[in-house]
Short mmCIF file of C-alpha atoms in Angstrom, two decimals:
data_model
loop_
_atom_site.label_atom_id
_atom_site.label_comp_id
_atom_site.label_asym_id
_atom_site.label_seq_id
_atom_site.Cartn_x
_atom_site.Cartn_y
_atom_site.Cartn_z
CA MET A 1 85.52 -79.10 111.34
CA ARG A 2 88.82 -78.96 112.43
CA ASP A 3 89.65 -75.95 114.29
CA ARG A 4 92.90 -75.14 114.37
CA GLU A 5 92.85 -72.34 117.11
CA LEU A 6 91.49 -74.48 119.74
CA GLU A 7 94.13 -77.07 118.10
CA ALA A 8 96.87 -74.84 118.57
CA GLY A 9 95.71 -73.53 121.87
CA ALA A 10 95.68 -77.01 123.38
CA ALA A 11 99.20 -78.44 122.10
CA ALA A 12 101.88 -75.30 121.78
CA HIS A 13 102.01 -75.05 125.56
CA PHE A 14 103.58 -78.39 126.33
CA GLU A 15 106.20 -78.56 122.68
CA ASP A 16 108.58 -76.81 125.46
CA PRO A 17 109.00 -79.35 128.09
CA ALA A 18 111.66 -77.93 129.66
CA TYR A 19 110.63 -74.49 130.32
CA TYR A 20 107.09 -75.95 131.02
CA ALA A 21 109.26 -77.77 134.08
CA GLN A 22 110.20 -74.66 134.69
CA ALA A 23 107.51 -72.16 135.04
CA TYR A 24 105.43 -75.00 137.49
CA ALA A 25 108.55 -76.66 139.52
CA ARG A 26 107.25 -74.80 142.44
CA ARG A 27 103.58 -76.15 141.97
CA ARG A 28 103.97 -78.81 144.53
CA ASP A 29 100.33 -78.62 146.67
CA ASP A 30 98.69 -80.66 143.85
CA VAL A 31 101.39 -83.18 144.21
CA VAL A 32 100.99 -83.90 147.42
CA TYR A 33 97.33 -84.47 147.15
CA TYR A 34 97.14 -86.50 144.36
CA ARG A 35 99.85 -88.42 145.80
CA ALA A 36 98.13 -89.07 148.87
CA LEU A 37 94.89 -90.00 147.36
CA ALA A 38 96.75 -92.47 145.02
CA GLU A 39 98.46 -94.16 148.46
CA GLU A 40 95.11 -94.45 149.66
CA HIS A 41 93.16 -95.95 146.56
CA GLY A 42 96.03 -98.14 144.81
CA ALA A 43 96.87 -97.98 140.98
CA VAL A 44 95.84 -95.08 139.26
CA LEU A 45 94.98 -94.06 135.50
CA GLU A 46 96.12 -90.55 135.07
CA HIS A 47 94.97 -88.10 132.15
CA GLY A 48 97.54 -85.93 131.14
CA ILE A 49 100.34 -87.16 132.63
CA GLY A 50 102.80 -84.65 130.84
CA ASN A 51 106.49 -85.13 131.88
CA GLY A 52 105.39 -87.12 134.77
CA ARG A 53 105.10 -84.09 137.17
CA ILE A 54 102.57 -86.13 139.51
CA ALA A 55 103.07 -89.61 138.38
CA ILE A 56 106.69 -90.00 139.30
CA PRO A 57 105.96 -88.95 143.19
CA ILE A 58 103.33 -91.37 143.16
CA ALA A 59 105.51 -93.91 141.76
CA GLN A 60 108.26 -93.01 144.05
CA ALA A 61 105.62 -93.38 146.94
CA GLY A 62 104.97 -97.24 145.79
CA VAL A 63 102.07 -96.98 143.46
CA GLU A 64 101.76 -98.02 139.98
CA VAL A 65 100.29 -95.28 137.51
CA VAL A 66 98.98 -95.45 133.92
CA GLY A 67 99.33 -92.45 132.21
CA VAL A 68 97.71 -91.22 128.82
CA ASP A 69 99.07 -87.59 127.08
CA ALA A 70 98.41 -86.02 123.77
CA SER A 71 102.04 -84.01 123.82
CA ARG A 72 104.75 -86.55 121.98
CA PRO A 73 107.12 -83.79 123.66
CA MET A 74 106.23 -83.96 127.33
CA LEU A 75 106.22 -88.04 126.97
CA ALA A 76 109.68 -88.05 125.85
CA ASP A 77 110.35 -85.87 129.07
CA LEU A 78 108.52 -88.28 131.19
CA ARG A 79 110.75 -90.68 129.73
CA ALA A 80 114.14 -88.81 129.81
CA ARG A 81 112.96 -88.06 133.76
CA LEU A 82 111.97 -91.79 134.79
CA ARG A 83 115.49 -92.85 133.17
CA ARG A 84 117.24 -90.96 136.31
CA GLU A 85 115.19 -92.65 138.39
CA PRO A 86 115.38 -96.66 140.18
CA VAL A 87 114.66 -99.66 138.25
CA ALA A 88 111.88 -99.53 140.82
CA VAL A 89 110.14 -96.27 140.23
CA ARG A 90 110.36 -96.87 136.30
CA ARG A 91 108.83 -100.18 136.61
CA ARG A 92 105.37 -98.38 137.84
CA VAL A 93 105.40 -95.74 135.69
CA THR A 94 103.42 -96.61 132.26
CA ALA A 95 102.76 -94.04 129.65
CA LYS A 96 100.35 -94.11 126.51
CA HIS A 97 100.19 -91.55 123.69
CA GLY A 98 96.45 -90.89 123.12
CA ASP A 99 93.61 -89.08 122.99
CA LEU A 100 92.06 -89.64 126.38
CA ARG A 101 88.42 -88.94 124.87
CA LYS A 102 89.32 -92.32 122.84
CA VAL A 103 91.84 -94.03 124.41
CA LYS A 104 90.97 -97.87 125.59
CA LEU A 105 92.98 -99.58 127.97
CA GLY A 106 91.51 -103.10 128.65
CA ARG A 107 91.53 -102.76 132.62
CA ARG A 108 90.35 -100.65 135.57
CA PHE A 109 91.66 -98.68 138.29
CA PRO A 110 90.54 -97.72 142.15
CA LEU A 111 91.33 -93.87 140.79
CA VAL A 112 91.39 -91.85 137.69
CA ILE A 113 93.06 -88.18 137.81
CA CYS A 114 93.07 -85.46 135.63
CA PRO A 115 95.32 -82.85 137.17
CA PHE A 116 96.07 -79.51 136.55
CA ASN A 117 93.84 -77.93 133.86
CA THR A 118 93.81 -80.89 131.73
CA ALA A 119 90.07 -81.09 131.28
CA LEU A 120 90.00 -77.22 130.17
CA HIS A 121 90.95 -78.48 127.02
CA LEU A 122 87.95 -80.28 126.41
CA TYR A 123 86.38 -77.21 124.54
CA ASP A 124 82.95 -78.41 124.01
CA ARG A 125 80.56 -80.86 125.47
CA ALA A 126 80.80 -84.04 123.09
CA ASP A 127 84.78 -83.43 124.48
CA VAL A 128 82.81 -84.27 127.78
CA GLU A 129 80.77 -86.65 127.44
CA GLN A 130 83.64 -88.97 125.67
CA TRP A 131 85.89 -87.81 128.35
CA LEU A 132 83.31 -89.21 131.60
CA ALA A 133 82.86 -92.28 128.75
CA ARG A 134 86.17 -93.46 129.10
CA VAL A 135 86.84 -92.61 132.42
CA ARG A 136 83.55 -94.50 133.38
CA GLU A 137 84.95 -97.63 131.35
CA HIS A 138 88.20 -96.84 133.34
CA LEU A 139 86.88 -97.32 136.79
CA ALA A 140 86.67 -100.12 139.22
CA PRO A 141 83.22 -100.56 141.39
CA ARG A 142 83.23 -98.07 143.85
CA GLY A 143 85.98 -95.73 141.95
CA GLU A 144 86.63 -92.36 141.99
CA LEU A 145 87.92 -89.78 139.61
CA VAL A 146 89.78 -86.57 141.27
CA PHE A 147 90.09 -83.49 139.03
CA ASP A 148 91.23 -80.13 139.36
CA VAL A 149 90.79 -77.09 136.71
CA ALA A 150 91.03 -73.45 137.65
CA MET A 151 87.95 -71.52 138.73
CA PRO A 152 86.89 -68.71 136.41
CA MET A 153 88.22 -65.33 137.42
CA PRO A 154 85.95 -62.48 135.83
CA GLU A 155 89.10 -59.78 135.83
CA ASP A 156 90.82 -62.69 133.29
CA LEU A 157 87.74 -62.97 131.29
CA ALA A 158 87.36 -58.94 131.31
CA ARG A 159 90.90 -58.07 130.18
CA ASP A 160 91.31 -56.04 126.88
CA PRO A 161 92.98 -58.25 124.42
CA ALA A 162 95.53 -54.85 123.88
CA ALA A 163 96.42 -54.50 127.34
CA PRO A 164 99.54 -56.58 128.07
CA TYR A 165 99.80 -58.48 131.66
CA ARG A 166 103.68 -58.57 132.17
CA ILE A 167 106.05 -60.10 134.70
CA PRO A 168 109.52 -59.31 135.49
CA PRO A 169 112.01 -60.19 132.91
CA PHE A 170 113.91 -63.73 133.76
CA GLU A 171 115.78 -66.40 132.41
CA HIS A 172 114.31 -68.76 129.96
CA PRO A 173 115.70 -72.70 129.54
CA THR A 174 116.10 -72.30 125.81
CA LEU A 175 115.47 -68.43 124.94
CA GLY A 176 117.76 -67.12 127.82
CA HIS A 177 116.93 -63.49 129.34
CA VAL A 178 113.57 -62.98 128.39
CA ARG A 179 110.83 -60.33 128.83
CA TYR A 180 107.17 -61.74 129.28
CA ARG A 181 104.33 -60.51 128.50
CA GLU A 182 100.39 -62.38 128.30
CA HIS A 183 97.19 -61.08 126.18
CA PHE A 184 93.89 -62.42 127.12
CA ASP A 185 90.99 -62.63 125.20
CA TYR A 186 87.51 -64.43 126.10
CA ASP A 187 85.60 -65.67 123.29
CA ARG A 188 82.02 -65.43 125.85
CA VAL A 189 80.31 -67.39 123.05
CA ARG A 190 82.72 -70.63 123.53
CA GLN A 191 83.33 -70.26 126.88
CA VAL A 192 87.44 -70.47 126.10
CA LEU A 193 90.22 -68.15 127.44
CA PHE A 194 92.78 -67.52 124.67
CA VAL A 195 96.10 -66.62 126.30
CA SER A 196 99.13 -65.49 124.17
CA MET A 197 102.10 -65.63 126.58
CA VAL A 198 105.01 -63.70 124.19
CA PHE A 199 108.28 -64.59 124.87
CA GLU A 200 110.91 -61.10 123.98
CA PRO A 201 114.40 -62.72 124.08
CA LYS A 202 117.26 -60.14 124.30
CA ARG A 203 118.64 -61.60 120.74
CA GLY A 204 116.11 -63.11 117.92
CA GLU A 205 112.35 -62.77 116.89
CA GLU A 206 109.86 -62.67 119.77
CA ARG A 207 108.06 -66.07 120.47
CA MET A 208 103.95 -66.62 120.76
CA THR A 209 102.70 -69.68 122.34
CA PRO A 210 99.21 -69.40 122.12
CA LEU A 211 96.86 -71.20 125.29
CA ALA A 212 93.28 -72.04 124.67
CA HIS A 213 91.28 -73.12 127.82
CA ARG A 214 87.65 -73.81 128.54
CA GLN A 215 85.71 -72.17 131.45
CA PHE A 216 83.84 -73.90 133.26
CA PHE A 217 81.95 -72.45 135.76
CA PRO A 218 81.10 -74.84 138.89
CA ARG A 219 77.63 -75.42 138.57
CA GLU A 220 78.25 -75.94 134.61
CA MET A 221 80.47 -78.87 135.59
CA GLU A 222 78.22 -80.43 138.50
CA ALA A 223 75.70 -80.71 135.91
CA LEU A 224 78.24 -82.17 133.08
CA LEU A 225 79.30 -84.54 135.44
CA HIS A 226 75.25 -85.21 136.95
CA TYR A 227 74.26 -86.11 133.03
CA ASN A 228 76.75 -88.19 132.41
CA GLY A 229 76.46 -90.60 135.30
CA PHE A 230 78.24 -89.34 137.82
CA ASP A 231 77.54 -88.04 141.70
CA VAL A 232 79.65 -85.00 142.83
CA THR A 233 81.41 -86.33 146.12
CA ALA A 234 82.90 -83.42 147.32
CA LEU A 235 84.03 -80.08 146.00
CA HIS A 236 87.27 -78.21 146.94
CA GLY A 237 88.46 -75.03 146.83
CA ASP A 238 92.08 -75.54 147.23
CA PHE A 239 94.60 -78.62 147.93
CA THR A 240 94.18 -78.47 151.68
CA HIS A 241 90.23 -79.49 151.18
CA GLY A 242 89.13 -76.70 152.06
CA PRO A 243 85.52 -75.28 151.06
CA LEU A 244 84.89 -73.63 147.37
CA THR A 245 84.61 -69.87 147.95
CA GLN A 246 84.21 -66.78 146.35
CA ARG A 247 88.46 -66.62 146.66
CA SER A 248 89.19 -69.55 145.22
CA ASP A 249 91.14 -69.59 141.90
CA VAL A 250 90.78 -73.66 141.91
CA MET A 251 88.21 -76.25 141.73
CA VAL A 252 88.92 -79.76 143.38
CA PHE A 253 86.42 -82.31 142.13
CA HIS A 254 85.46 -85.74 143.65
CA ALA A 255 82.58 -88.23 141.87
CA ARG A 256 82.29 -91.33 141.96
CA PRO A 257 80.03 -93.12 139.10
CA ARG A 258 75.95 -93.72 139.49
CA ALA A 259 74.33 -97.09 139.48
CA ARG A 260 72.91 -96.85 135.92
CA HIS A 261 69.10 -97.39 137.13
CA SER A 262 69.48 -94.87 139.62
CA ARG A 263 68.81 -90.67 138.68
#
């Protein structure tokens, strides 16, 4: 049965690439991290390539990137960005529209990455298992999976949905000057945090963009990896290889497929 609430929460945030690019323009630490990994490993499969925020810098470093993404607007923005790059960079990036749980490319990579909360759109165990099966199929022998997801923040999960979180007004690339607020509503049964991002322009009606993020706790994700045949080789709490601590707001997992005969 389709869950339209989850479908909207997985797609809507990526339907306005101009705002997405503006919102995360200053997010650079993960770009540096994944680029360094790519330079070390070689060709990369990126699940959730989006507008190329990470893929293009990797290609600029001389590494081939093959990406999969479910958002057509983001992939269109990626193509537009690539047109502004030298031919050599453009040739290193290949993007395919599709579901990372299902797409089969028929080749293997020394590195598979899934950056910036893409895995938080895997809402149940079956989703995670299908994704990890595709990862295993695409990893070369001794290949590595690296992905990052937000650390669940108790204060966000406990917010009153009726009490908005506000930030100062700003210039939206398509709506102009806007006031902005967020409402948080945590579904404790499904472990999904629903965020309503509300833009209030000076003229016209307000716009609400839904976002749905599955909340994975550290030991839960370790168990999902373990029981799907992966060993966690490193777990960091930032993009400088720091440890996961109570203050961490991100979990960076490194994992490798376990030999099928071992447990």
